[in-house]
Structure formats: structure tokens, C-alpha cells
Coordinates of C-alpha atoms in Angstrom, one line a residue:
M1 CA -24.9 1.4 -4.1
K2 CA -27.6 -0.2 -2.7
L3 CA -29.7 1.3 -0.3
S4 CA -32.9 -1.1 -0.6
G5 CA -34.8 -0.4 2.4
L6 CA -34.9 3.2 2.2
L7 CA -35.3 3.5 -1.4
D8 CA -38.3 2.2 -3.6
F9 CA -36.5 2.3 -7.3
D10 CA -38.3 -0.4 -9.3
I11 CA -35.2 -1.0 -11.5
S12 CA -31.3 -1.4 -10.2
V13 CA -29.2 1.3 -10.6
D14 CA -26.3 3.1 -9.4
L15 CA -26.6 5.5 -6.7
W16 CA -23.4 6.6 -6.9
K17 CA -24.1 8.9 -9.9
I18 CA -27.4 10.3 -8.7
K19 CA -26.1 13.5 -6.5
P20 CA -28.4 14.4 -3.5
D21 CA -30.4 17.5 -3.8
L22 CA -29.4 18.2 -0.2
Y23 CA -27.4 17.0 2.3
I24 CA -28.9 16.8 6.2
D25 CA -26.8 16.1 9.3
L26 CA -29.8 14.3 11.6
R27 CA -27.4 14.8 14.3
P28 CA -29.0 17.7 16.7
F29 CA -27.7 21.0 17.1
P30 CA -28.4 23.4 19.5
Y31 CA -31.1 25.7 18.1
G32 CA -32.7 28.1 21.1
V33 CA -35.2 25.7 23.3
V34 CA -36.3 23.6 20.4
E35 CA -34.2 20.0 20.9
Q36 CA -34.2 19.0 17.2
A37 CA -32.8 21.1 15.0
Y38 CA -30.3 19.6 11.8
A39 CA -27.8 21.6 9.8
Y40 CA -28.7 21.0 5.7
S41 CA -27.3 22.3 2.7
F42 CA -28.4 22.8 -1.0
G43 CA -24.5 22.5 -1.7
G44 CA -24.0 26.3 -0.5
E45 CA -24.6 28.0 2.9
V46 CA -25.6 25.5 6.3
V47 CA -28.6 26.3 7.5
V48 CA -29.6 25.1 11.3
S49 CA -33.3 24.7 11.5
S50 CA -36.2 22.8 13.7
K51 CA -37.6 19.7 12.8
E52 CA -41.0 21.7 11.8
E53 CA -39.5 24.5 10.0
L54 CA -37.5 21.7 8.1
L55 CA -40.3 20.7 6.0
S56 CA -41.1 23.8 4.5
R57 CA -37.9 24.9 3.6
I58 CA -36.6 22.0 1.6
D59 CA -40.3 21.3 0.3
G60 CA -40.1 19.4 -2.6
E61 CA -36.5 18.4 -2.9
E62 CA -36.8 14.6 -3.9
K63 CA -33.2 13.2 -3.2
L64 CA -31.8 13.6 0.2
G65 CA -28.2 12.9 1.3
L66 CA -28.0 12.2 5.0
V67 CA -24.5 12.9 7.2
L68 CA -25.7 9.8 10.2
S69 CA -24.1 9.4 13.8
N70 CA -21.5 6.4 13.5
N71 CA -23.5 4.0 15.7
V72 CA -26.2 4.5 13.5
I73 CA -24.7 3.4 10.1
S74 CA -22.6 0.4 10.6
S75 CA -19.5 0.9 8.6
K76 CA -17.0 -1.9 7.9
F77 CA -13.5 -2.8 6.1
F78 CA -13.0 -5.6 3.8
L79 CA -10.1 -6.6 1.9
L80 CA -11.3 -9.4 -1.0
S81 CA -9.3 -12.1 -2.6
P82 CA -9.3 -12.2 -6.4
D83 CA -12.2 -14.6 -6.2
Q84 CA -14.3 -13.2 -3.7
D85 CA -17.7 -10.8 -4.0
I86 CA -18.5 -7.9 -2.5
R87 CA -22.2 -8.1 -2.6
E88 CA -22.0 -12.2 -1.4
V89 CA -19.5 -10.9 1.6
A90 CA -21.9 -8.0 2.5
F91 CA -25.3 -10.3 2.7
R92 CA -23.2 -12.7 4.8
N93 CA -22.2 -9.9 7.5
F94 CA -25.3 -7.8 7.1
R95 CA -28.0 -10.0 6.2
E96 CA -30.1 -8.9 8.8
D97 CA -29.7 -5.1 8.1
S98 CA -32.5 -3.1 5.8
A99 CA -29.9 -1.2 3.9
I100 CA -26.6 -1.6 2.2
D101 CA -24.0 0.3 0.1
D102 CA -20.8 -1.1 -1.4
F103 CA -17.3 1.4 -1.8
Y104 CA -14.9 0.5 -3.5
I105 CA -11.4 1.8 -2.3
G106 CA -8.7 0.6 -4.4
D107 CA -6.4 -2.1 -5.1
I108 CA -4.1 -3.1 -1.8
G109 CA -1.4 -5.7 -3.4
I110 CA -3.6 -8.6 -5.2
E111 CA -6.8 -8.0 -2.7
R112 CA -9.6 -5.5 -3.5
A113 CA -10.6 -2.6 -0.1
Y114 CA -14.2 -2.2 0.5
I115 CA -16.0 0.1 2.9
V116 CA -19.4 -1.6 3.3
N117 CA -21.6 0.5 4.9
S118 CA -25.6 -0.6 6.5
I119 CA -28.5 1.0 8.6
D120 CA -30.1 -1.8 10.8
T121 CA -34.4 -2.0 11.0
A122 CA -34.0 -0.3 14.5
S123 CA -31.7 2.2 13.1
K124 CA -33.9 2.7 10.0
R125 CA -37.3 3.4 11.7
I126 CA -35.2 6.3 13.6
I127 CA -34.2 7.7 10.9
E128 CA -37.2 8.1 9.1
S129 CA -39.0 9.3 12.0
Q130 CA -36.5 12.2 12.3
L131 CA -37.4 13.4 8.6
P132 CA -40.4 15.7 8.0
F133 CA -41.4 13.2 4.7
I134 CA -44.1 10.7 4.2
E135 CA -41.5 8.9 2.2
P136 CA -38.0 9.8 2.4
V137 CA -36.3 9.4 -0.7
I138 CA -32.5 8.7 0.2
V139 CA -29.9 8.5 -2.1
R140 CA -26.6 8.8 0.1
A141 CA -26.2 8.1 3.8
I142 CA -22.5 8.1 4.9
P143 CA -21.4 8.4 8.7
A144 CA -20.4 11.3 10.3
S145 CA -16.8 10.0 10.4
F146 CA -16.2 10.1 7.1
A147 CA -18.3 13.1 5.8
I148 CA -16.0 15.3 8.5
S149 CA -12.6 13.5 7.0
C150 CA -13.5 15.0 3.6
F151 CA -13.7 18.4 5.2
I152 CA -10.5 17.8 7.0
R153 CA -8.8 16.5 3.5
S154 CA -9.8 19.8 1.7
L155 CA -7.7 21.6 4.4
F156 CA -4.5 19.7 5.0
D157 CA -2.5 16.3 4.1
L158 CA -3.8 13.5 5.7
K159 CA -1.1 11.2 6.6
S160 CA -1.4 7.6 7.6
T161 CA -3.3 7.1 10.5
Y162 CA -5.5 10.0 12.6
L163 CA -7.7 10.9 15.0
I164 CA -10.8 13.3 15.0
V165 CA -12.2 14.7 18.0
E166 CA -14.9 16.5 17.1
C167 CA -16.9 18.8 20.1
R168 CA -20.2 19.1 20.2
A169 CA -22.9 21.2 22.5
Y170 CA -24.0 17.8 24.2
E171 CA -21.0 15.1 23.4
I172 CA -17.5 14.7 22.2
C173 CA -16.9 12.5 19.3
L174 CA -14.0 10.5 18.4
Y175 CA -12.8 8.8 14.8
S176 CA -9.9 7.0 14.9
C177 CA -9.4 7.0 11.2
A178 CA -7.2 5.7 8.4
I179 CA -6.4 6.8 4.8
V180 CA -6.1 4.0 2.1
E181 CA -5.6 4.4 -1.4
G182 CA -6.4 7.7 -0.7
I183 CA -10.0 7.3 0.8
P184 CA -10.9 8.3 4.5
I185 CA -11.8 5.1 6.1
T186 CA -13.1 4.7 10.1
L187 CA -10.8 1.9 11.5
S188 CA -13.3 2.7 15.6
S189 CA -15.8 5.5 16.7
D190 CA -16.8 6.8 20.5
V191 CA -19.1 9.2 22.5
V192 CA -17.9 10.8 25.4
K193 CA -20.9 12.3 27.1
S194 CA -19.9 12.6 30.4
N195 CA -16.9 12.4 32.8
V196 CA -15.2 13.9 30.2
S197 CA -11.6 14.2 31.4
N198 CA -11.2 10.9 32.5
S199 CA -13.0 9.2 29.7
L200 CA -11.7 11.3 27.1
K201 CA -8.2 10.2 27.5
E202 CA -8.9 6.6 28.3
K203 CA -10.6 6.1 25.0
I204 CA -8.1 8.1 22.7
I205 CA -5.3 5.9 24.2
F206 CA -7.3 2.6 23.3
M207 CA -8.1 4.0 19.8
N208 CA -4.5 4.8 19.4
H209 CA -3.5 1.2 20.1
K210 CA -6.7 -0.2 17.6
A211 CA -4.5 1.6 15.0
G212 CA -1.3 0.8 15.6
R213 CA -2.6 -2.9 15.3
F214 CA -4.3 -2.5 12.3
F215 CA -1.6 -1.3 10.4
K216 CA 0.9 -2.9 12.9
T217 CA 3.2 -0.4 13.4
D218 CA 1.9 2.9 12.3
L219 CA 0.4 4.6 15.6
I220 CA -2.0 8.0 14.9
S221 CA 0.4 10.6 13.5
Q222 CA -2.4 13.2 13.4
V223 CA -4.9 14.6 15.7
F224 CA -7.8 17.5 14.1
V225 CA -9.9 19.0 16.9
V226 CA -12.9 20.0 14.9
S227 CA -14.8 22.6 17.1
G228 CA -17.9 24.6 16.2
E229 CA -19.5 27.3 18.6
R230 CA -20.3 25.4 21.1
S231 CA -18.4 22.6 22.8
V232 CA -19.0 20.7 26.0
M233 CA -15.3 21.6 27.2
P234 CA -13.2 24.2 26.1
V235 CA -10.8 23.5 23.1
E236 CA -7.9 24.1 24.9
K237 CA -8.5 21.8 27.5
I238 CA -9.3 18.8 24.9
A239 CA -6.1 19.9 22.9
E240 CA -4.3 19.2 26.4
I241 CA -6.0 15.5 27.1
V242 CA -4.8 14.8 23.5
S243 CA -1.5 16.1 24.2
S244 CA -1.2 13.8 27.3
S245 CA -3.1 10.7 26.2
L246 CA -0.7 9.4 23.2
K247 CA 2.9 7.8 23.7
N248 CA 4.1 8.9 20.6
I249 CA 3.3 12.7 21.1
D250 CA 6.6 14.5 20.0
K251 CA 5.6 13.1 16.5
V252 CA 1.9 13.7 16.6
E253 CA 0.4 16.8 15.0
I254 CA -2.5 18.7 16.7
K255 CA -4.2 21.0 14.8
V256 CA -7.7 23.0 16.2
V257 CA -10.0 23.0 13.3
E258 CA -13.0 25.8 13.9
E259 CA -16.0 24.8 12.0
P260 CA -19.7 24.4 13.1
F261 CA -21.1 22.7 10.3
S262 CA -18.0 20.2 9.3
A263 CA -20.0 17.1 8.3
V264 CA -22.2 19.2 6.0
K265 CA -19.4 20.8 4.5
G266 CA -17.4 17.6 4.0
A267 CA -20.6 15.7 2.5
W268 CA -20.4 18.0 -0.7
L269 CA -17.0 18.4 -0.8
F270 CA -17.4 14.6 -1.4
E271 CA -19.6 14.7 -4.0
D272 CA -17.9 17.2 -6.0
E273 CA -14.6 14.7 -5.6
K274 CA -16.8 12.5 -7.5
K275 CA -17.6 14.3 -10.5

């Protein structure tokens, strides 16, 4: 793993062997009248603090893990032949990006499966402006879809392709995902912020179609509606929209997961699994 644009190491290191001191979800949470408040955890209880409070709460911690919105961190899935090198493939596809890491999943036939995450220069500036540090040292940056998938995987058996509907106070995040060699990968993601009833249905239909094309015949077989204390729409209504949107609904499981900090908790579950 290499996040050269966000790190300042003098030597090449394997960042997957380094564990963050804490994880911060850099997607704002509602917090009184404060607009920018973030959830974070040192591996135990999850706390929400304003940006101003964050510096004093986590002062002295050097190694940060970040959970980022899927539109901030670009995540792509690659199948490589035996003669291809993942670093060369990453360089060709993400040459303009300031941060790259490659994540080996496993072998699929004679090909090797990889996930490559990247943060472009514009997103890097946004991320660093959100952190109350002069020089943040980031050793892990993962998309919210992956973190939440890790949390759900701890509760349920994930089968083939699935959809995550994350209910937030300001928006609904959609993640079409799959399990490859036991590892969650994101096929597509989107956000619904307005006209929820119509937009949500249209995007679910699109994600189901895309999952079916990617896996040839496997449409979405499970749906997880993840909700915290607040949601832009009642969870029951969201479940109804999901049910009416999927053509193969008679074969689809819909589960409601009540957890406001699934991304942060999932990130730590992922760290624990790497031991």
C-alpha cells in the first residue's frame, strides 16, 4: 500500500502492517448547530465531536485511518494476467492522482484480482482542510462502502452481490457491492439528496442492472438498509421503495441494520481481521 501524496516517509514501507491509532469518518454528522462534526474511535467506543473539539480530543495520535465518501476516494477493480504488474497498471490509470494504494484480493482462475484506491489532488486538499492538523500522517484511507461492508459482514453472511442503503441525516448513500474471494468490493456507488422517492428507485434499478452485467447473471440478492438515529426518510419507507425497485424481489433478502456508526466500527473490524 502506498499513499505517497498524504504521507512523508523517507523509506518504502508496507502500510498494511501499520495499524492506525484512530479512525475518523470524515463525512459530517449532525451535531447540534455545528455543521462539521465527525465520528471517530480509538478502537472501542465511537465519539462524535466538532472539528474544533477534535484536535484536543485526539492530540498526540500520529497515525490516522480515514473513512471517506466514495466520491472522494476512487476505487477500481482490476483483473490482471500473470504477466501484468499492479504498480504499472495503477500508474497508467491513476497518473494524475496524488495517492495510490493497491489491495490484493485473490486469484480468480489464472488472473489476480486487485482493488486500487486513489485520492486526486483536489480531494487531497479537501481532506487535509477537514483535519485539524498541520501535517496529518494518514496510514489508511478507505471508502465508506468498504468499511460498512466489513461491519455488515460481521453480522450476516454476505452472498454474491448485495446493495447497501445507508440512511444519513442529509442524504441516502447507495453502494452496489459484491464478495470476491471473501473480500467486499464496490461495483458502483451513488448519493440521493433530493426527490428521494423517485431518485432512489431509479438508482436502485440501475445498480441492480449493473451488478447483473458485471457478474453476468447475478443480480442483487441481499439488501441492507443501514440507519442511525436520524434519516432523511423513515427506514420503513425506504425498505418499501427497495422492495418495489428490484425485479427479483422474491429472491432478495432485505435486512434493516440499526447502527449510526457502522463505517467507523467496520473500519476497526477490518483492522482486526488483518492481524
